[in-house]
Coordinates of C-alpha atoms and ligand atoms in Angstrom, one line a residue:
M23 CA -0.2 -0.1 -0.2
R24 CA 1.1 3.3 -0.4
Y25 CA 0.7 5.6 2.4
S26 CA -0.2 8.8 0.1
E27 CA -3.0 6.9 -0.2
M28 CA -4.1 5.1 2.3
F29 CA -6.8 6.8 5.2
L30 CA -4.4 6.8 8.0
P31 CA -5.0 10.0 10.0
T32 CA -2.0 10.0 12.9
G33 CA -1.3 13.1 15.3
R34 CA -0.7 14.0 18.3
E35 CA -4.0 14.9 19.8
V36 CA -5.5 12.7 22.5
P37 CA -9.3 12.6 23.8
S38 CA -9.5 13.7 27.2
D39 CA -11.2 10.3 28.3
A40 CA -8.6 8.6 27.3
E41 CA -6.6 6.8 30.3
L42 CA -4.9 4.5 29.2
I43 CA -1.8 3.9 26.8
S44 CA -3.9 1.9 24.9
H45 CA -7.1 4.0 23.5
Q46 CA -4.4 6.9 24.1
L47 CA -2.5 4.8 20.7
M48 CA -5.4 3.6 19.5
I49 CA -6.9 7.5 18.9
R50 CA -3.6 8.6 17.4
A51 CA -2.5 5.8 15.4
G52 CA -5.4 6.4 13.1
M53 CA -6.8 2.7 14.5
M54 CA -10.1 4.1 15.5
R55 CA -12.4 7.0 16.7
K56 CA -15.3 8.0 19.2
L57 CA -19.3 7.5 17.3
T58 CA -20.9 8.2 19.9
S59 CA -20.3 6.7 23.9
G60 CA -19.2 3.4 23.8
I61 CA -19.0 3.1 19.9
Y62 CA -16.6 2.8 17.7
S63 CA -15.9 3.2 14.6
Y64 CA -11.8 0.5 13.2
L65 CA -10.8 2.9 10.9
P66 CA -8.5 0.8 7.6
L67 CA -5.2 -0.5 9.8
G68 CA -7.3 -1.2 13.3
Y69 CA -9.2 -2.8 10.8
R70 CA -6.3 -4.6 9.3
V71 CA -5.2 -5.2 13.5
I72 CA -9.3 -6.7 14.0
R73 CA -9.3 -9.2 10.5
K74 CA -5.0 -10.8 11.5
F75 CA -5.9 -11.7 15.5
E76 CA -9.7 -12.6 14.1
Q77 CA -7.8 -14.9 11.5
I78 CA -6.2 -16.4 14.2
V79 CA -9.3 -17.6 16.4
R80 CA -10.3 -18.8 13.5
E81 CA -7.8 -21.1 12.6
E82 CA -7.3 -22.2 16.4
M83 CA -11.6 -22.8 17.0
N84 CA -11.8 -24.4 13.8
R85 CA -8.4 -26.6 14.7
A86 CA -10.3 -27.1 18.3
G87 CA -13.3 -29.4 15.9
A88 CA -15.7 -26.2 16.0
Q89 CA -17.5 -24.8 12.9
E90 CA -18.8 -21.8 12.8
V91 CA -21.5 -19.4 12.7
F92 CA -23.2 -16.4 12.1
L93 CA -26.5 -15.8 13.7
P94 CA -28.1 -12.4 14.2
M95 CA -27.6 -9.8 16.8
V96 CA -31.8 -8.3 16.9
Q97 CA -33.5 -11.4 18.7
P98 CA -36.3 -11.9 20.3
S99 CA -38.1 -11.3 23.9
E100 CA -39.7 -14.7 23.4
L101 CA -35.6 -16.3 24.3
W102 CA -35.0 -14.4 26.6
Q103 CA -38.5 -15.0 28.5
E104 CA -37.9 -19.0 28.3
S105 CA -34.2 -17.9 29.6
G106 CA -35.3 -16.2 32.3
R107 CA -33.4 -13.5 31.6
W108 CA -35.9 -11.3 29.8
V109 CA -36.2 -10.3 33.1
H110 CA -33.1 -11.5 35.3
Y111 CA -30.1 -9.6 32.5
G112 CA -31.0 -6.3 33.6
K113 CA -29.2 -2.7 31.8
E114 CA -26.9 -4.2 29.9
L115 CA -29.8 -5.6 27.7
L116 CA -30.6 -3.2 25.0
R117 CA -34.9 -3.8 24.7
F118 CA -36.4 -2.1 21.6
R119 CA -40.7 -2.4 19.7
D120 CA -40.3 -3.3 16.3
R121 CA -44.2 -2.1 14.6
H122 CA -45.5 -4.2 15.8
E123 CA -44.9 -2.7 19.2
R124 CA -43.0 -6.8 19.7
E125 CA -40.0 -6.4 22.1
Y126 CA -36.1 -7.5 21.2
C127 CA -33.4 -6.8 22.0
L128 CA -29.5 -6.8 20.3
G129 CA -28.0 -10.0 21.1
P130 CA -24.8 -9.2 24.4
T131 CA -24.2 -13.6 24.1
H132 CA -25.8 -15.6 22.2
E133 CA -26.9 -17.9 24.5
E134 CA -30.8 -18.6 23.7
V135 CA -30.1 -18.0 20.1
I136 CA -27.5 -20.7 19.7
T137 CA -29.6 -23.1 22.1
D138 CA -33.1 -22.0 20.2
L139 CA -30.9 -23.2 17.3
V140 CA -29.7 -26.5 17.9
R141 CA -33.2 -28.2 20.2
N142 CA -34.7 -28.2 16.6
E143 CA -32.0 -29.6 15.0
I144 CA -29.9 -32.0 17.4
K145 CA -32.3 -34.3 18.6
T146 CA -30.3 -37.9 18.8
Y147 CA -26.5 -38.7 20.8
R148 CA -25.2 -39.1 17.2
Q149 CA -25.8 -35.9 17.1
L150 CA -23.4 -34.9 19.9
P151 CA -21.1 -33.5 19.6
R152 CA -21.4 -30.1 18.2
N153 CA -18.8 -27.1 18.8
L154 CA -20.1 -23.5 17.4
Y155 CA -18.7 -20.2 17.4
Q156 CA -19.3 -17.1 15.8
I157 CA -17.4 -13.7 15.3
Q158 CA -20.0 -11.1 15.5
T159 CA -20.7 -7.7 17.1
K160 CA -22.5 -7.7 21.1
F161 CA -24.1 -4.9 22.8
R162 CA -24.4 -4.1 25.5
D163 CA -25.5 -0.4 27.0
E164 CA -22.3 -0.8 30.3
I165 CA -22.5 1.5 32.5
R166 CA -19.2 3.4 32.1
P167 CA -18.4 2.2 28.8
R168 CA -14.6 3.2 29.3
F169 CA -10.9 2.3 28.4
G170 CA -12.0 2.6 24.3
V171 CA -12.0 0.0 22.7
M172 CA -11.8 -2.2 26.3
R173 CA -14.9 -1.2 27.5
C174 CA -17.4 -0.3 24.7
R175 CA -21.0 -0.7 24.7
E176 CA -20.7 -2.4 21.0
F177 CA -17.5 -4.8 20.9
G178 CA -17.1 -7.8 18.4
M179 CA -16.1 -10.6 20.4
K180 CA -16.0 -14.2 19.3
D181 CA -18.3 -16.7 21.3
A182 CA -18.3 -20.9 20.9
Y183 CA -21.4 -23.3 22.2
S184 CA -20.6 -26.9 23.2
F185 CA -23.2 -28.7 23.5
D186 CA -22.3 -32.1 25.0
A187 CA -24.3 -36.1 25.4
D188 CA -22.8 -36.5 28.9
E189 CA -20.2 -35.1 31.6
A190 CA -17.4 -36.7 30.7
G191 CA -17.7 -35.5 26.9
A192 CA -18.7 -31.4 28.3
E193 CA -15.6 -31.6 29.9
A194 CA -13.9 -32.7 26.8
S195 CA -14.8 -29.9 24.9
Y196 CA -14.3 -27.3 27.5
R197 CA -10.6 -28.4 28.1
K198 CA -10.2 -28.1 24.1
M199 CA -11.9 -24.6 24.4
F200 CA -9.2 -24.6 26.9
E201 CA -5.8 -25.4 25.3
A202 CA -7.6 -23.3 21.7
Y203 CA -7.4 -19.9 24.1
N204 CA -3.5 -21.1 25.7
R205 CA -2.8 -21.5 21.3
I206 CA -4.5 -18.2 20.2
F207 CA -3.0 -16.1 23.3
T208 CA 1.3 -17.2 22.2
R209 CA 0.7 -17.2 18.9
C210 CA -0.6 -13.9 19.2
G211 CA 2.9 -13.1 21.7
L212 CA 0.7 -12.6 24.5
K213 CA 2.3 -13.0 28.5
F214 CA -1.2 -14.5 29.8
R215 CA -2.1 -16.3 32.3
P216 CA -5.3 -18.7 32.0
V217 CA -6.5 -18.6 36.1
E218 CA -10.4 -19.6 38.2
A219 CA -13.3 -17.9 38.0
D220 CA -16.0 -18.6 39.6
S221 CA -18.1 -20.5 37.8
G222 CA -21.6 -19.9 40.6
S223 CA -23.1 -23.8 41.4
I224 CA -21.5 -25.2 38.6
G225 CA -18.2 -25.9 41.3
G226 CA -14.9 -27.3 40.8
S227 CA -13.0 -25.4 38.6
F228 CA -14.9 -25.2 35.0
S229 CA -14.6 -21.5 34.8
H230 CA -11.0 -19.7 33.5
E231 CA -10.9 -16.6 32.4
F232 CA -7.4 -15.5 30.3
M233 CA -5.8 -12.4 31.7
V234 CA -3.5 -10.2 29.5
T235 CA -1.5 -9.1 32.4
A236 CA -1.2 -5.9 32.0
D237 CA -0.4 -2.8 35.4
S238 CA -3.3 -1.0 33.5
G239 CA -5.4 -4.2 34.1
E240 CA -8.6 -3.8 35.8
D241 CA -9.0 -7.0 37.4
A242 CA -6.5 -8.2 40.3
I243 CA -5.5 -12.1 39.4
V244 CA -4.7 -13.5 42.8
L245 CA -1.0 -16.0 42.3
C246 CA 1.1 -18.0 44.0
G247 CA 4.5 -17.2 44.3
T248 CA 5.1 -20.4 44.7
C249 CA 3.4 -22.4 42.9
Q250 CA 1.3 -22.6 39.8
Y251 CA -2.2 -22.0 41.3
A252 CA -3.8 -18.7 40.0
A253 CA -7.3 -17.8 40.7
N254 CA -9.9 -14.1 40.2
L255 CA -10.5 -12.3 43.0
E256 CA -13.6 -13.5 43.4
K257 CA -13.0 -16.7 42.9
A258 CA -9.8 -17.1 45.0
E259 CA -10.3 -19.7 48.2
V260 CA -8.9 -19.0 51.3
A261 CA -7.5 -21.4 53.5
A262 CA -8.8 -22.7 56.6
A263 CA -6.9 -21.0 59.3
A264 CA -5.1 -24.1 62.2
A265 CA -8.1 -24.2 64.5
Q266 CA -7.4 -22.2 67.8
A267 CA -7.0 -23.3 71.3
A268 CA -10.1 -22.8 73.1
A269 CA -9.6 -18.6 75.1
A270 CA -12.4 -19.7 78.7
A271 CA -15.2 -17.9 77.9
L272 CA -15.5 -13.9 79.9
P273 CA -19.0 -13.1 81.2
L274 CA -21.0 -11.0 78.4
E275 CA -21.0 -7.1 78.2
E276 CA -22.6 -4.6 76.5
V277 CA -20.7 -1.3 75.6
H278 CA -22.5 2.1 76.0
T279 CA -20.8 3.3 72.1
P280 CA -21.9 6.5 71.0
G281 CA -21.6 7.1 67.6
V282 CA -19.4 4.3 67.3
R283 CA -20.0 2.5 63.6
T284 CA -17.4 1.4 62.0
I285 CA -14.3 -1.6 62.7
E286 CA -11.5 0.9 62.6
E287 CA -14.1 3.2 65.2
V288 CA -15.3 0.5 67.5
C289 CA -11.5 -0.8 67.6
G290 CA -10.6 2.7 68.5
Y291 CA -13.2 3.4 71.6
L292 CA -13.0 0.2 72.9
K293 CA -8.8 -0.7 72.6
V294 CA -8.8 -3.7 71.1
K295 CA -7.7 -4.7 67.5
P296 CA -9.9 -5.9 64.7
E297 CA -8.6 -9.4 65.0
Q298 CA -10.8 -9.2 68.2
V299 CA -14.0 -7.8 66.2
V300 CA -17.4 -9.5 64.9
K301 CA -17.9 -7.4 61.3
T302 CA -22.0 -8.5 60.6
L303 CA -23.2 -7.9 57.6
I304 CA -27.3 -8.3 56.8
Y305 CA -27.5 -9.6 53.5
D306 CA -30.6 -10.0 51.8
A307 CA -31.0 -13.1 49.5
D308 CA -34.1 -13.3 47.3
G309 CA -35.5 -11.5 49.4
T310 CA -34.4 -13.4 52.9
A311 CA -32.7 -11.9 55.1
V312 CA -29.3 -14.2 55.8
A313 CA -26.0 -12.5 58.6
V314 CA -23.2 -13.0 57.5
L315 CA -20.2 -12.6 59.8
V316 CA -16.3 -12.6 59.0
R317 CA -13.8 -10.7 61.1
G318 CA -13.1 -7.3 61.3
D319 CA -10.2 -7.6 59.7
H320 CA -11.8 -9.0 56.3
E321 CA -13.9 -8.3 53.9
V322 CA -16.4 -10.0 52.0
N323 CA -16.6 -12.2 49.2
E324 CA -20.4 -12.2 48.0
A325 CA -19.8 -14.3 44.8
K326 CA -19.0 -16.7 47.9
V327 CA -22.3 -16.0 50.3
R328 CA -24.4 -16.1 46.9
N329 CA -23.2 -20.0 46.0
F330 CA -22.6 -21.3 50.1
L331 CA -26.4 -19.6 49.6
G332 CA -27.4 -20.7 46.7
C333 CA -29.0 -17.7 45.2
G334 CA -29.9 -16.1 43.4
V335 CA -29.8 -11.9 43.7
L336 CA -27.9 -11.1 47.2
E337 CA -27.4 -7.9 47.7
L338 CA -26.7 -5.5 51.5
A339 CA -30.2 -5.7 53.2
S340 CA -32.8 -2.5 53.0
D341 CA -32.9 0.0 56.1
E342 CA -35.9 -1.5 56.1
M343 CA -35.0 -5.6 56.5
I344 CA -32.2 -4.8 58.6
V345 CA -34.2 -3.3 61.4
K346 CA -36.3 -5.8 61.0
A347 CA -34.4 -8.9 61.8
T348 CA -32.0 -6.4 63.8
G349 CA -33.6 -4.3 65.8
S350 CA -31.9 -1.2 65.9
P351 CA -30.6 0.8 62.2
R352 CA -27.8 -0.3 60.2
G353 CA -24.7 -0.2 62.6
F354 CA -25.0 -1.8 65.2
A355 CA -25.6 -5.9 64.2
G356 CA -24.1 -8.7 65.5
A357 CA -25.0 -11.5 66.1
V358 CA -26.6 -11.7 69.4
G359 CA -30.3 -12.0 69.2
I360 CA -29.9 -11.6 65.9
K361 CA -33.9 -13.1 64.2
T362 CA -32.0 -14.7 60.9
R363 CA -29.7 -17.2 59.2
I364 CA -26.4 -16.9 60.7
V365 CA -23.8 -17.9 58.0
A366 CA -19.7 -17.1 59.3
D367 CA -16.1 -17.4 58.0
H368 CA -14.8 -19.9 58.6
A369 CA -11.2 -17.3 60.7
L370 CA -13.4 -17.9 63.4
R371 CA -13.9 -20.8 63.2
G372 CA -13.3 -21.9 67.2
G373 CA -12.7 -18.2 68.9
A374 CA -14.1 -16.6 71.9
N375 CA -14.7 -13.4 73.4
W376 CA -15.8 -11.7 70.1
V377 CA -16.6 -8.0 70.1
M378 CA -19.6 -7.0 67.9
G379 CA -22.9 -5.1 67.4
A380 CA -25.0 -5.7 70.1
N381 CA -28.0 -5.4 67.7
R382 CA -28.9 -1.4 69.7
E383 CA -28.3 1.5 68.5
D384 CA -24.7 3.1 70.4
Y385 CA -24.4 -0.7 72.0
H386 CA -21.5 -3.2 71.3
L387 CA -20.6 -6.9 72.9
R388 CA -17.5 -7.6 74.9
N389 CA -17.2 -11.2 75.2
A390 CA -19.2 -12.5 72.8
N391 CA -19.0 -16.4 72.2
P392 CA -21.2 -18.6 69.6
G393 CA -23.5 -21.6 71.4
R394 CA -23.7 -19.8 74.7
D395 CA -24.3 -16.7 73.4
Y396 CA -25.9 -17.0 70.2
P397 CA -26.4 -19.8 68.0
D398 CA -23.9 -21.7 66.4
P399 CA -23.0 -20.3 62.7
E400 CA -22.9 -22.3 59.7
F401 CA -19.2 -21.4 58.9
A402 CA -17.7 -21.3 55.5
D403 CA -15.2 -19.7 53.0
L404 CA -16.6 -16.3 52.8
R405 CA -14.1 -14.1 52.5
A406 CA -12.2 -11.8 49.8
I407 CA -8.6 -13.6 49.6
R408 CA -5.4 -10.3 50.5
E409 CA -2.4 -10.6 49.3
G410 CA 0.4 -11.9 51.9
D411 CA -2.0 -14.6 52.8
P412 CA -1.1 -18.5 52.8
C413 CA -2.1 -20.1 49.2
P414 CA -4.8 -22.5 49.5
R415 CA -2.7 -25.5 47.4
C416 CA 0.7 -25.3 48.6
G417 CA 0.3 -22.9 51.5
G418 CA 3.5 -20.3 49.7
E419 CA 2.8 -17.1 49.8
I420 CA -0.2 -15.6 47.7
R421 CA 0.4 -12.2 45.7
F422 CA -2.5 -9.7 43.0
V423 CA -0.9 -8.6 39.6
R424 CA -3.3 -6.5 37.2
G425 CA -4.6 -7.7 34.0
I426 CA -7.5 -7.2 31.7
E427 CA -9.9 -10.7 31.4
V428 CA -9.1 -11.1 27.3
G429 CA -11.1 -14.4 27.9
H430 CA -13.3 -16.8 29.0
V431 CA -14.7 -20.5 28.9
F432 CA -16.7 -21.6 31.3
K433 CA -18.7 -25.3 31.6
L434 CA -22.3 -24.2 32.1
G435 CA -24.2 -27.3 32.8
T436 CA -28.4 -27.8 31.7
K437 CA -28.4 -24.1 32.9
Y438 CA -29.9 -22.9 29.5
S439 CA -30.4 -26.7 27.8
K440 CA -32.8 -26.9 31.0
A441 CA -35.4 -23.5 30.6
M442 CA -35.9 -24.2 27.2
R443 CA -35.7 -28.0 26.9
A444 CA -32.7 -28.3 24.6
V445 CA -32.9 -32.8 24.7
Y446 CA -31.7 -35.5 22.9
L447 CA -32.5 -39.4 22.9
D448 CA -29.5 -41.9 23.5
R449 CA -28.5 -44.9 23.3
D450 CA -31.3 -47.1 25.0
G451 CA -34.4 -44.1 23.6
Q452 CA -34.5 -41.9 26.5
E453 CA -35.0 -38.3 26.6
K454 CA -31.4 -36.6 28.5
T455 CA -30.6 -32.5 28.8
M456 CA -27.1 -31.7 27.1
I457 CA -25.0 -30.3 28.8
M458 CA -23.8 -27.1 27.1
G459 CA -20.1 -24.7 27.8
C460 CA -20.1 -21.3 26.5
Y461 CA -16.3 -19.8 25.0
G462 CA -15.8 -15.9 25.0
I463 CA -13.1 -13.8 23.4
G464 CA -13.1 -10.0 23.2
I465 CA -11.8 -9.5 19.8
G466 CA -11.4 -5.8 20.1
R467 CA -10.1 -5.4 23.8
T468 CA -7.8 -7.9 23.1
V469 CA -6.4 -5.7 20.3
A470 CA -6.5 -3.0 22.8
A471 CA -5.3 -5.9 25.8
A472 CA -2.2 -6.0 23.3
I473 CA -0.4 -2.3 23.0
E474 CA -0.5 -2.1 27.0
Q475 CA 1.3 -5.2 27.0
N476 CA 3.8 -3.6 23.8
H477 CA 4.6 -0.3 23.5
D478 CA 6.9 2.5 23.7
A479 CA 7.3 6.3 24.6
D480 CA 6.6 6.4 20.0
G481 CA 4.2 4.6 19.8
I482 CA 2.9 1.5 19.6
V483 CA 5.5 -1.8 19.2
W484 CA 3.1 -4.4 17.2
P485 CA 3.3 -8.8 17.6
L486 CA 4.3 -9.8 14.4
P487 CA 1.2 -11.5 14.6
L488 CA -1.1 -8.4 14.9
A489 CA 0.9 -6.1 13.4
P490 CA -1.6 -4.2 10.0
Y491 CA 1.5 -4.2 7.5
A492 CA 5.2 -6.7 8.7
V493 CA 7.6 -3.5 6.1
I494 CA 7.0 0.3 6.0
I495 CA 10.2 1.4 3.5
T496 CA 10.8 4.9 3.8
P497 CA 12.6 6.7 1.3
T498 CA 14.4 10.0 2.8
N499 CA 13.3 12.3 0.2
V500 CA 10.5 11.8 -2.7
N501 CA 11.6 14.3 -4.6
E502 CA 15.2 12.0 -5.6
Q503 CA 14.6 9.9 -8.6
P504 CA 17.9 6.9 -7.8
L505 CA 15.9 7.1 -3.7
M506 CA 12.1 6.4 -5.4
E507 CA 13.5 3.8 -8.1
A508 CA 14.9 1.7 -4.9
A509 CA 12.0 2.1 -2.6
E510 CA 9.7 1.4 -5.4
R511 CA 12.2 -1.7 -6.1
I512 CA 12.4 -3.1 -2.8
Y513 CA 8.6 -2.3 -2.6
S514 CA 7.4 -4.0 -5.6
G515 CA 9.4 -7.7 -4.5
L516 CA 8.5 -7.5 -1.0
V517 CA 4.6 -7.0 -2.9
Q518 CA 5.7 -10.1 -5.2
K519 CA 6.7 -12.0 -2.0
G520 CA 3.2 -12.2 -0.4
V521 CA 4.5 -9.4 2.6
E522 CA 3.2 -6.9 3.7
V523 CA 4.0 -3.7 3.6
I524 CA 4.0 -0.1 2.8
L525 CA 5.9 2.3 0.1
D526 CA 5.8 6.3 2.1
D527 CA 5.8 7.6 -0.8
R528 CA 4.7 11.5 1.3
D529 CA 6.6 14.1 0.6
E530 CA 7.0 14.4 4.8
R531 CA 10.9 15.4 5.9
A532 CA 12.1 11.5 7.2
G533 CA 11.4 12.6 10.6
V534 CA 7.8 13.1 10.0
K535 CA 7.4 10.1 8.2
F536 CA 10.3 7.7 10.9
K537 CA 8.1 9.2 14.2
D538 CA 4.8 7.7 12.3
A539 CA 5.4 4.3 11.3
D540 CA 7.0 4.3 15.2
L541 CA 3.7 5.8 16.3
I542 CA 1.5 2.9 14.2
G543 CA 4.5 0.7 15.0
I544 CA 5.9 -1.6 11.8
P545 CA 8.1 -4.5 12.5
W546 CA 10.7 -3.4 10.3
R547 CA 11.8 -0.3 8.8
V548 CA 14.0 0.8 6.3
T549 CA 14.9 3.3 5.6
V550 CA 16.0 4.8 1.8
G551 CA 19.0 7.5 2.1
P552 CA 21.4 9.4 -0.1
K553 CA 24.2 8.3 1.6
K554 CA 24.4 4.3 1.8
L555 CA 22.3 4.0 -1.5
A556 CA 26.0 5.6 -2.9
E557 CA 27.1 2.1 -1.1
G558 CA 24.7 0.5 -2.5
K559 CA 22.7 -0.4 0.9
V560 CA 19.9 0.4 2.7
E561 CA 19.2 0.3 6.5
V562 CA 16.7 -1.8 7.9
K563 CA 16.1 -1.8 11.4
C564 CA 13.2 -3.3 13.8
R565 CA 10.6 -1.8 15.6
R566 CA 11.2 -4.6 18.7
T567 CA 14.9 -3.7 19.2
A568 CA 15.7 -0.5 17.8
E569 CA 18.1 -2.7 16.3
V570 CA 19.3 -1.3 12.7
S571 CA 21.6 -2.9 10.0
S572 CA 23.2 -1.7 7.1
L573 CA 22.9 -3.6 4.2
P574 CA 23.3 -4.6 0.2
L575 CA 19.9 -3.7 -2.1
A576 CA 20.3 -7.3 -3.1
E577 CA 20.1 -9.0 0.4
V578 CA 17.2 -6.6 1.9
E579 CA 14.0 -9.3 0.8
G580 CA 16.3 -12.2 1.4
F581 CA 16.9 -10.3 5.2
L582 CA 13.0 -9.4 5.7
Q583 CA 11.9 -12.7 5.0
A584 CA 13.9 -14.9 7.2
R585 CA 13.3 -12.5 9.7
I586 CA 9.4 -12.3 9.2
G587 CA 9.7 -16.4 8.7
E588 CA 10.7 -16.2 13.0
G589 CA 7.8 -14.6 14.0
I590 CA 9.9 -11.8 14.0
Ligands
LIG616 P1 -16.7 -8.6 32.1 O1 -16.2 -8.6 33.2 O2 -15.1 -7.3 31.9 O3 -17.4 -6.8 31.9 P2 -17.9 -9.9 30.8 O4 -17.4 -11.7 32.3 O5 -18.7 -9.7 31.1 O6 -16.0 -9.8 30.7 P3 -18.4 -11.9 29.3 O7 -19.5 -11.6 29.3 O8 -17.7 -13.4 29.7 O9 -17.8 -11.1 29.9 O10 -17.4 -12.2 27.6 C1 -16.7 -12.5 26.9 C2 -15.3 -11.6 26.9 O11 -15.4 -9.9 26.3 C3 -14.9 -11.2 27.6 O12 -13.8 -12.6 28.2 C4 -14.4 -9.9 27.5 O13 -12.4 -10.1 26.4 C5 -15.0 -9.5 26.1 N1 -16.0 -8.3 26.5 C6 -17.1 -8.2 27.7 N2 -17.6 -6.8 27.8 C7 -17.0 -6.1 26.7 C8 -17.4 -4.8 26.9 N3 -17.4 -4.3 27.1 N4 -16.1 -3.6 25.4 C9 -14.5 -5.1 25.1 N5 -15.2 -6.6 25.3 C10 -16.1 -6.7 26.3
LIG617 MG1 -19.5 -7.6 31.9

């Protein structure tokens, strides 16, 4: 491609909302433009990168035996009513009506549509397993679109759905996708980690998020410094501490604590450590109040509470519910005398003489003891892990790093197939429910994540597999005939060999051209200048290493082909 003919508006200006470097560089390198909040157009350079990534995804999905389909983006509400998500999905689902007043949504994901397709066509075990995927636009009305295409409203996703006859098959399908994802992100040259994620009621580790590591990432990744354990914050298990030797129970005491509400205030006022305090949170679990107890220095992990209770919706209780359950306003809840189910984090097991709210405004208790003062709670792992905690697998030290979730593999089980009756006849003519998995990759988000990991002060440094072009040829002065002739010759030679190459034939100063070449991140730059050309040579520069080789004209093609062949 000749630069002079390209639609490639590069520049220095960055929009004020562009906090992330990838967002800034995608604008500055002329890859994309914002149309409106959370909605972007890809320009030719950006779209080439998108297509490169999609092609890698496609090849690996096909290799893993998945078959490509293309499903509608507009989906009828009836299907979502069947699955129950018309009610539960919330405001991210963009709903609208057609001229006949029928309700639809723009697909934020495609479980309903694919399950409908498969239930109508697959009838027997002989037609299973199947894995169908598409690369398509999704719409999610994100509450706070940000970071460019990293968290936007309209975005490209690869989504795959597997259908199996039994558990073993579903697990094999899951493993295949897990391996395909490893290959995809490895091929892109990204540093990433698959991490265990919360799989709701399914349990086990049948959900993994693929995280590209980056300090700017929105998600915390929990890693063990010793073993391979990696999980997201929601999922990370906390090892149960060794049981403490039970202290002798002291007499229960009610203390007047005017205006004292937070753990910090309680500790300051009563001169105790947070480890001696029980924090009591009242949750609304599907409409029923439940008291959740954690140690004062710990935080509740709501995903764990939800899984333990097996409830659908879990949120902090309303003031009204708190008054009903505890008899006091918010801020003074405790386990003694409470009229709800009590569940406690396992760090409280074996402890004695706790400080806690007295269920009475402006009062706390000292020396509250389970069994004596309140019923023995149900214990479970309910708290959020912290840096420095022991690893739940090997006891090593836990540390946190930041990451960007680019993909997600999930064993769905029968959630949708049951609700939507996706059934088949097994070997002995019995009707059975299909077991599903779903597997997503954010296309634009992965490209943005690649930039977060691959840039420097001058711009993007594309890993070759994602680079929009492999080579840019820069004659330093287009008005000098011999320079242009040499540049044209290298250009057509590379084009003939199938190398993706830009010829920067703009009548611009060399410095301007070099800046643009660095900004858009082309892996190899060939500089055709008068001094070197007088010796029959040109300079070849590697964007990533800044290494410069001075090569005779006849060797340039071979050199570049060899390096590109090596994947550099
Ligand atoms: P997040 O927690 O970041 O909102 P999610 O759990 O909602 O992600 P999934 O429903 O698993 O995401 O979607 C699959 C993939 O689609 C994600 O791994 C991510 O790469 C991408 N994705 C999800 N939401 C967005 C978005 N708003 N903008 C861009 N990509 C997205
Ligand atoms: Mg989301």
